[in-house]
Amino acid sequence: MSETPHSSGQPGPAVARLLVVTAVAAEAEAVLRGADPRGGHRPHRTPALHWVTARPESPAAEVEVEVVAGGVGPAAAAAATATACCGARYDLVVSAGIAGGFAPAAPVGSAVVADAVLAADLGATTAEGFSDVTELGFGTVRHTPPPAAVALAAGALRAAGIDTAVGPVLTVSTVTGTADRTAELAGRHAGAVAEAMEGFGVAEAAARHGLPLLELRTVSNPVGPRDRAAWRIGEALAALERVFAALPYRELIDAAVQERGRP
């Protein structure tokens, strides 16, 4: 079998491995339909929502995609990602699923590619306002996906006719449901395109395993006053399937790995 550089910076096998972490089964199933439209995926390990699919890019360069439905929220996402990474070798980790989009950048049905994964509500609120844990001196609230991989993913999605925004994706523990909260988040995080609940947890676990990360989302609802009647979950899941059908898997992994390995 031929060899190619991977996340360690040393030559590795030609089979590259991608871990995709979603929150729920419906998201995982949409990812699998896109990544493996032939339906050839097979159960792998446990729990039941844990699959592998093989997507050959060329006879000498195969990509395996493992999709894990890890649960809702950053803690569940971090635990699922860390557990998966302890049991297997991966080259790239992707946090994926549906999200709320900030208007007008990310309308319902569009895709977003994170150029920053931010913990939006990890910190302390005082009379002077909100301070995140970085400002408090206790850690980080930001992970930066490899820019070359971000650009490659966004370009591939746009080439496939998918409306795609690039910008910070916020990780929150409570879904935004008021205009005041929307304005607060937008004011603190300029250019934010979406909010979701798992990205930062996935990023923390990936970083501890020395792995590059991407966050890819499709928009089911606008961030703002809560109106479940306006949510389009089915439309967002269909868009998520199209996203994973459009990705150039091997090129994406190679771009992320090469950039991760730079000094």
mmCIF file of C-alpha atoms in Angstrom:
data_model
loop_
_atom_site.group_PDB
_atom_site.id
_atom_site.type_symbol
_atom_site.label_atom_id
_atom_site.label_comp_id
_atom_site.label_asym_id
_atom_site.label_seq_id
_atom_site.Cartn_x
_atom_site.Cartn_y
_atom_site.Cartn_z
ATOM 1 C CA MET A 1 0.000 0.000 0.000
ATOM 2 C CA SER A 2 1.310 3.443 -0.843
ATOM 3 C CA GLU A 3 2.001 6.002 1.848
ATOM 4 C CA THR A 4 1.298 9.668 2.390
ATOM 5 C CA PRO A 5 1.991 12.155 5.247
ATOM 6 C CA HIS A 6 -0.674 12.401 7.921
ATOM 7 C CA SER A 7 -1.306 14.211 11.196
ATOM 8 C CA SER A 8 1.878 13.060 12.885
ATOM 9 C CA GLY A 9 3.935 14.635 10.093
ATOM 10 C CA GLN A 10 5.357 11.171 9.327
ATOM 11 C CA PRO A 11 4.477 8.896 6.393
ATOM 12 C CA GLY A 12 1.335 6.889 6.971
ATOM 13 C CA PRO A 13 -0.951 4.514 5.072
ATOM 14 C CA ALA A 14 -2.739 5.695 1.955
ATOM 15 C CA VAL A 15 -6.113 5.222 3.675
ATOM 16 C CA ALA A 16 -7.046 8.510 5.318
ATOM 17 C CA ARG A 17 -9.665 8.572 8.094
ATOM 18 C CA LEU A 18 -12.202 11.258 8.864
ATOM 19 C CA LEU A 19 -14.281 11.428 12.059
ATOM 20 C CA VAL A 20 -17.586 13.308 11.809
ATOM 21 C CA VAL A 21 -19.329 14.096 15.105
ATOM 22 C CA THR A 22 -23.006 15.047 15.070
ATOM 23 C CA ALA A 23 -25.438 15.545 17.933
ATOM 24 C CA VAL A 24 -28.332 13.296 16.900
ATOM 25 C CA ALA A 25 -29.115 10.335 14.672
ATOM 26 C CA ALA A 26 -30.960 12.347 12.009
ATOM 27 C CA GLU A 27 -27.827 14.441 11.410
ATOM 28 C CA ALA A 28 -25.590 11.355 11.302
ATOM 29 C CA GLU A 29 -27.893 9.695 8.781
ATOM 30 C CA ALA A 30 -27.873 12.807 6.552
ATOM 31 C CA VAL A 31 -24.068 12.858 6.623
ATOM 32 C CA LEU A 32 -23.926 9.185 5.667
ATOM 33 C CA ARG A 33 -26.395 9.588 2.804
ATOM 34 C CA GLY A 34 -24.209 12.343 1.388
ATOM 35 C CA ALA A 35 -20.845 10.687 1.976
ATOM 36 C CA ASP A 36 -21.931 7.258 0.749
ATOM 37 C CA PRO A 37 -24.888 7.635 -1.625
ATOM 38 C CA ARG A 38 -24.680 3.933 -2.555
ATOM 39 C CA GLY A 39 -25.719 3.029 0.982
ATOM 40 C CA GLY A 40 -22.693 0.831 1.493
ATOM 41 C CA HIS A 41 -21.968 1.964 5.042
ATOM 42 C CA ARG A 42 -21.792 -0.670 7.729
ATOM 43 C CA PRO A 43 -22.202 -0.736 11.513
ATOM 44 C CA HIS A 44 -18.924 -0.348 13.371
ATOM 45 C CA ARG A 45 -18.319 -0.889 17.070
ATOM 46 C CA THR A 46 -20.967 0.489 19.436
ATOM 47 C CA PRO A 47 -23.321 2.225 20.134
ATOM 48 C CA ALA A 48 -25.741 1.613 17.288
ATOM 49 C CA LEU A 49 -25.290 5.167 15.960
ATOM 50 C CA HIS A 50 -21.683 4.537 15.039
ATOM 51 C CA TRP A 51 -20.798 3.749 11.440
ATOM 52 C CA VAL A 52 -17.933 3.625 9.013
ATOM 53 C CA THR A 53 -18.206 4.272 5.287
ATOM 54 C CA ALA A 54 -15.433 3.903 2.716
ATOM 55 C CA ARG A 55 -15.264 6.433 -0.117
ATOM 56 C CA PRO A 56 -12.517 5.642 -2.646
ATOM 57 C CA GLU A 57 -11.078 8.789 -4.218
ATOM 58 C CA SER A 58 -8.653 6.812 -6.379
ATOM 59 C CA PRO A 59 -7.394 3.220 -6.420
ATOM 60 C CA ALA A 60 -4.406 4.210 -4.263
ATOM 61 C CA ALA A 61 -6.038 6.755 -1.989
ATOM 62 C CA GLU A 62 -9.082 5.692 -0.009
ATOM 63 C CA VAL A 63 -10.946 7.725 2.604
ATOM 64 C CA GLU A 64 -12.884 6.164 5.458
ATOM 65 C CA VAL A 65 -15.502 8.305 7.149
ATOM 66 C CA GLU A 66 -16.723 7.430 10.622
ATOM 67 C CA VAL A 67 -19.861 9.193 11.813
ATOM 68 C CA VAL A 68 -20.741 9.404 15.492
ATOM 69 C CA ALA A 69 -23.988 10.743 16.947
ATOM 70 C CA GLY A 70 -22.478 11.901 20.212
ATOM 71 C CA GLY A 71 -25.318 13.749 21.958
ATOM 72 C CA VAL A 72 -26.446 17.334 22.432
ATOM 73 C CA GLY A 73 -24.205 19.993 23.959
ATOM 74 C CA PRO A 74 -20.465 20.583 24.264
ATOM 75 C CA ALA A 75 -19.865 18.111 27.105
ATOM 76 C CA ALA A 76 -21.490 15.188 25.288
ATOM 77 C CA ALA A 77 -19.731 16.152 22.056
ATOM 78 C CA ALA A 78 -16.329 16.335 23.751
ATOM 79 C CA ALA A 79 -16.837 12.973 25.458
ATOM 80 C CA ALA A 80 -17.928 11.262 22.236
ATOM 81 C CA THR A 81 -15.032 12.746 20.266
ATOM 82 C CA ALA A 82 -12.435 11.843 22.875
ATOM 83 C CA THR A 83 -13.790 8.303 23.174
ATOM 84 C CA ALA A 84 -13.655 7.794 19.417
ATOM 85 C CA CYS A 85 -10.139 9.253 19.173
ATOM 86 C CA CYS A 86 -8.858 6.966 21.928
ATOM 87 C CA GLY A 87 -9.947 3.922 19.963
ATOM 88 C CA ALA A 88 -8.844 4.758 16.426
ATOM 89 C CA ARG A 89 -6.478 6.854 14.304
ATOM 90 C CA TYR A 90 -8.010 9.808 12.478
ATOM 91 C CA ASP A 91 -6.536 12.506 10.262
ATOM 92 C CA LEU A 92 -9.309 15.107 10.517
ATOM 93 C CA VAL A 93 -12.279 15.695 12.836
ATOM 94 C CA VAL A 94 -15.446 17.464 11.662
ATOM 95 C CA SER A 95 -18.222 18.814 13.869
ATOM 96 C CA ALA A 96 -21.364 18.716 11.725
ATOM 97 C CA GLY A 97 -25.097 19.206 11.973
ATOM 98 C CA ILE A 98 -27.801 21.815 11.763
ATOM 99 C CA ALA A 99 -27.630 25.258 13.348
ATOM 100 C CA GLY A 100 -29.233 28.628 13.797
ATOM 101 C CA GLY A 101 -28.016 31.199 11.292
ATOM 102 C CA PHE A 102 -27.351 34.892 11.849
ATOM 103 C CA ALA A 103 -29.191 37.018 9.300
ATOM 104 C CA PRO A 104 -28.467 38.087 6.673
ATOM 105 C CA ALA A 105 -25.217 36.128 6.312
ATOM 106 C CA ALA A 106 -26.647 32.630 6.742
ATOM 107 C CA PRO A 107 -30.290 32.195 5.706
ATOM 108 C CA VAL A 108 -32.334 29.059 6.313
ATOM 109 C CA GLY A 109 -31.190 26.226 4.039
ATOM 110 C CA SER A 110 -27.691 27.599 3.536
ATOM 111 C CA ALA A 111 -24.399 26.074 4.702
ATOM 112 C CA VAL A 112 -21.778 27.569 6.997
ATOM 113 C CA VAL A 113 -18.085 26.733 7.291
ATOM 114 C CA ALA A 114 -16.472 27.917 10.511
ATOM 115 C CA ASP A 115 -13.249 29.907 10.303
ATOM 116 C CA ALA A 116 -13.345 30.075 14.114
ATOM 117 C CA VAL A 117 -15.072 27.830 16.654
ATOM 118 C CA LEU A 118 -16.002 29.940 19.675
ATOM 119 C CA ALA A 119 -17.390 29.133 23.121
ATOM 120 C CA ALA A 120 -19.819 32.043 23.292
ATOM 121 C CA ASP A 121 -21.073 31.703 26.865
ATOM 122 C CA LEU A 122 -18.102 30.210 28.740
ATOM 123 C CA GLY A 123 -17.147 32.814 31.324
ATOM 124 C CA ALA A 124 -18.641 35.085 33.952
ATOM 125 C CA THR A 125 -21.305 37.776 33.947
ATOM 126 C CA THR A 126 -20.723 40.817 36.150
ATOM 127 C CA ALA A 127 -22.213 44.269 36.548
ATOM 128 C CA GLU A 128 -19.719 45.414 33.901
ATOM 129 C CA GLY A 129 -20.860 42.771 31.434
ATOM 130 C CA PHE A 130 -19.632 39.380 30.221
ATOM 131 C CA SER A 131 -15.996 38.221 30.455
ATOM 132 C CA ASP A 132 -14.974 34.983 28.754
ATOM 133 C CA VAL A 133 -12.558 32.523 30.349
ATOM 134 C CA THR A 134 -9.655 33.798 28.265
ATOM 135 C CA GLU A 135 -10.184 37.304 29.634
ATOM 136 C CA LEU A 136 -10.426 35.768 33.113
ATOM 137 C CA GLY A 137 -7.127 33.959 32.590
ATOM 138 C CA PHE A 138 -8.501 30.412 32.784
ATOM 139 C CA GLY A 139 -8.162 28.986 29.280
ATOM 140 C CA THR A 140 -9.323 29.427 25.724
ATOM 141 C CA VAL A 141 -12.671 30.076 24.081
ATOM 142 C CA ARG A 142 -11.424 29.835 20.492
ATOM 143 C CA HIS A 143 -10.208 27.162 18.095
ATOM 144 C CA THR A 144 -9.140 28.037 14.556
ATOM 145 C CA PRO A 145 -9.688 25.469 11.790
ATOM 146 C CA PRO A 146 -6.949 25.245 9.145
ATOM 147 C CA PRO A 147 -7.624 28.189 6.777
ATOM 148 C CA ALA A 148 -6.656 26.274 3.616
ATOM 149 C CA ALA A 149 -9.128 23.514 4.469
ATOM 150 C CA VAL A 150 -11.834 26.075 5.275
ATOM 151 C CA ALA A 151 -11.326 27.742 1.894
ATOM 152 C CA LEU A 152 -11.306 24.393 0.082
ATOM 153 C CA ALA A 153 -14.537 23.253 1.750
ATOM 154 C CA ALA A 154 -16.326 26.540 1.107
ATOM 155 C CA GLY A 155 -15.178 26.588 -2.514
ATOM 156 C CA ALA A 156 -16.390 23.040 -3.123
ATOM 157 C CA LEU A 157 -19.805 23.765 -1.626
ATOM 158 C CA ARG A 158 -20.248 26.932 -3.646
ATOM 159 C CA ALA A 159 -19.168 25.115 -6.794
ATOM 160 C CA ALA A 160 -21.937 22.605 -6.090
ATOM 161 C CA GLY A 161 -24.468 25.446 -5.977
ATOM 162 C CA ILE A 162 -24.837 25.494 -2.178
ATOM 163 C CA ASP A 163 -25.239 28.952 -0.643
ATOM 164 C CA THR A 164 -22.303 29.023 1.810
ATOM 165 C CA ALA A 165 -21.154 31.512 4.440
ATOM 166 C CA VAL A 166 -17.739 31.488 6.121
ATOM 167 C CA GLY A 167 -17.244 33.000 9.573
ATOM 168 C CA PRO A 168 -17.202 32.263 13.299
ATOM 169 C CA VAL A 169 -19.636 29.616 14.535
ATOM 170 C CA LEU A 170 -20.651 30.079 18.165
ATOM 171 C CA THR A 171 -21.061 27.189 20.587
ATOM 172 C CA VAL A 172 -23.787 27.886 23.155
ATOM 173 C CA SER A 173 -25.286 25.791 25.942
ATOM 174 C CA THR A 174 -28.662 27.529 25.616
ATOM 175 C CA VAL A 175 -30.237 28.178 22.231
ATOM 176 C CA THR A 176 -30.829 31.884 21.618
ATOM 177 C CA GLY A 177 -34.521 32.808 21.717
ATOM 178 C CA THR A 178 -34.725 36.586 22.144
ATOM 179 C CA ALA A 179 -33.779 39.669 20.180
ATOM 180 C CA ASP A 180 -31.719 40.997 23.103
ATOM 181 C CA ARG A 181 -29.626 37.848 23.310
ATOM 182 C CA THR A 182 -29.132 37.859 19.539
ATOM 183 C CA ALA A 183 -27.898 41.440 19.636
ATOM 184 C CA GLU A 184 -25.580 40.647 22.564
ATOM 185 C CA LEU A 185 -23.963 37.702 20.776
ATOM 186 C CA ALA A 186 -23.631 39.571 17.492
ATOM 187 C CA GLY A 187 -22.079 42.512 19.325
ATOM 188 C CA ARG A 188 -19.519 40.369 21.134
ATOM 189 C CA HIS A 189 -18.683 38.164 18.139
ATOM 190 C CA ALA A 190 -18.413 40.287 15.008
ATOM 191 C CA GLY A 191 -19.109 38.383 11.819
ATOM 192 C CA ALA A 192 -20.638 35.335 13.505
ATOM 193 C CA VAL A 193 -22.588 33.286 10.962
ATOM 194 C CA ALA A 194 -24.237 30.620 13.126
ATOM 195 C CA GLU A 195 -24.756 29.184 16.580
ATOM 196 C CA ALA A 196 -24.850 25.515 17.545
ATOM 197 C CA MET A 197 -24.224 23.484 20.681
ATOM 198 C CA GLU A 198 -21.358 21.063 20.007
ATOM 199 C CA GLY A 199 -18.507 22.579 17.982
ATOM 200 C CA PHE A 200 -16.333 23.809 20.832
ATOM 201 C CA GLY A 201 -16.584 20.478 22.658
ATOM 202 C CA VAL A 202 -15.498 18.604 19.533
ATOM 203 C CA ALA A 203 -12.676 21.106 19.007
ATOM 204 C CA GLU A 204 -11.375 20.732 22.569
ATOM 205 C CA ALA A 205 -11.183 16.950 22.256
ATOM 206 C CA ALA A 206 -9.604 17.101 18.787
ATOM 207 C CA ALA A 207 -6.960 19.565 20.009
ATOM 208 C CA ARG A 208 -6.002 17.269 22.868
ATOM 209 C CA HIS A 209 -5.402 14.505 20.347
ATOM 210 C CA GLY A 210 -3.398 16.796 18.063
ATOM 211 C CA LEU A 211 -5.963 16.621 15.262
ATOM 212 C CA PRO A 212 -7.157 19.375 12.904
ATOM 213 C CA LEU A 213 -10.821 20.330 13.058
ATOM 214 C CA LEU A 214 -13.532 21.686 10.784
ATOM 215 C CA GLU A 215 -17.079 22.705 11.670
ATOM 216 C CA LEU A 216 -19.704 22.418 8.918
ATOM 217 C CA ARG A 217 -23.349 23.311 9.524
ATOM 218 C CA THR A 218 -26.568 23.881 7.626
ATOM 219 C CA VAL A 219 -29.124 26.400 8.811
ATOM 220 C CA SER A 220 -32.522 25.288 10.103
ATOM 221 C CA ASN A 221 -33.684 28.564 11.674
ATOM 222 C CA PRO A 222 -32.683 32.189 12.119
ATOM 223 C CA VAL A 223 -31.001 33.168 15.386
ATOM 224 C CA GLY A 224 -33.495 35.406 17.162
ATOM 225 C CA PRO A 225 -36.867 35.319 18.912
ATOM 226 C CA ARG A 226 -37.876 31.690 19.282
ATOM 227 C CA ASP A 227 -40.448 30.641 16.686
ATOM 228 C CA ARG A 228 -40.547 26.879 16.161
ATOM 229 C CA ALA A 229 -43.037 27.311 13.317
ATOM 230 C CA ALA A 230 -40.274 29.034 11.337
ATOM 231 C CA TRP A 231 -37.759 26.208 11.774
ATOM 232 C CA ARG A 232 -37.010 24.123 8.665
ATOM 233 C CA ILE A 233 -35.266 21.078 10.080
ATOM 234 C CA GLY A 234 -36.042 18.844 7.107
ATOM 235 C CA GLU A 235 -34.669 21.436 4.705
ATOM 236 C CA ALA A 236 -31.508 21.793 6.775
ATOM 237 C CA LEU A 237 -30.973 18.024 6.924
ATOM 238 C CA ALA A 238 -31.388 17.788 3.150
ATOM 239 C CA ALA A 239 -28.812 20.564 2.786
ATOM 240 C CA LEU A 240 -26.469 18.685 5.151
ATOM 241 C CA GLU A 241 -26.699 15.647 2.884
ATOM 242 C CA ARG A 242 -25.802 17.822 -0.127
ATOM 243 C CA VAL A 243 -22.842 19.275 1.761
ATOM 244 C CA PHE A 244 -21.350 15.849 2.442
ATOM 245 C CA ALA A 245 -21.985 14.767 -1.134
ATOM 246 C CA ALA A 246 -20.022 17.784 -2.404
ATOM 247 C CA LEU A 247 -16.879 17.615 -0.235
ATOM 248 C CA PRO A 248 -13.560 16.619 -1.855
ATOM 249 C CA TYR A 249 -12.617 14.330 1.012
ATOM 250 C CA ARG A 250 -9.014 13.441 0.275
ATOM 251 C CA GLU A 251 -8.026 16.947 -0.749
ATOM 252 C CA LEU A 252 -9.713 18.329 2.353
ATOM 253 C CA ILE A 253 -7.884 15.948 4.666
ATOM 254 C CA ASP A 254 -4.536 16.574 2.989
ATOM 255 C CA ALA A 255 -4.974 20.368 3.219
ATOM 256 C CA ALA A 256 -5.878 20.187 6.907
ATOM 257 C CA VAL A 257 -3.048 17.809 7.765
ATOM 258 C CA GLN A 258 -0.414 19.799 5.894
ATOM 259 C CA GLU A 259 -1.446 23.034 7.524
ATOM 260 C CA ARG A 260 -1.618 21.443 10.959
ATOM 261 C CA GLY A 261 1.944 20.215 10.534
ATOM 262 C CA ARG A 262 3.422 23.650 9.853
ATOM 263 C CA PRO A 263 5.547 25.205 12.617
#
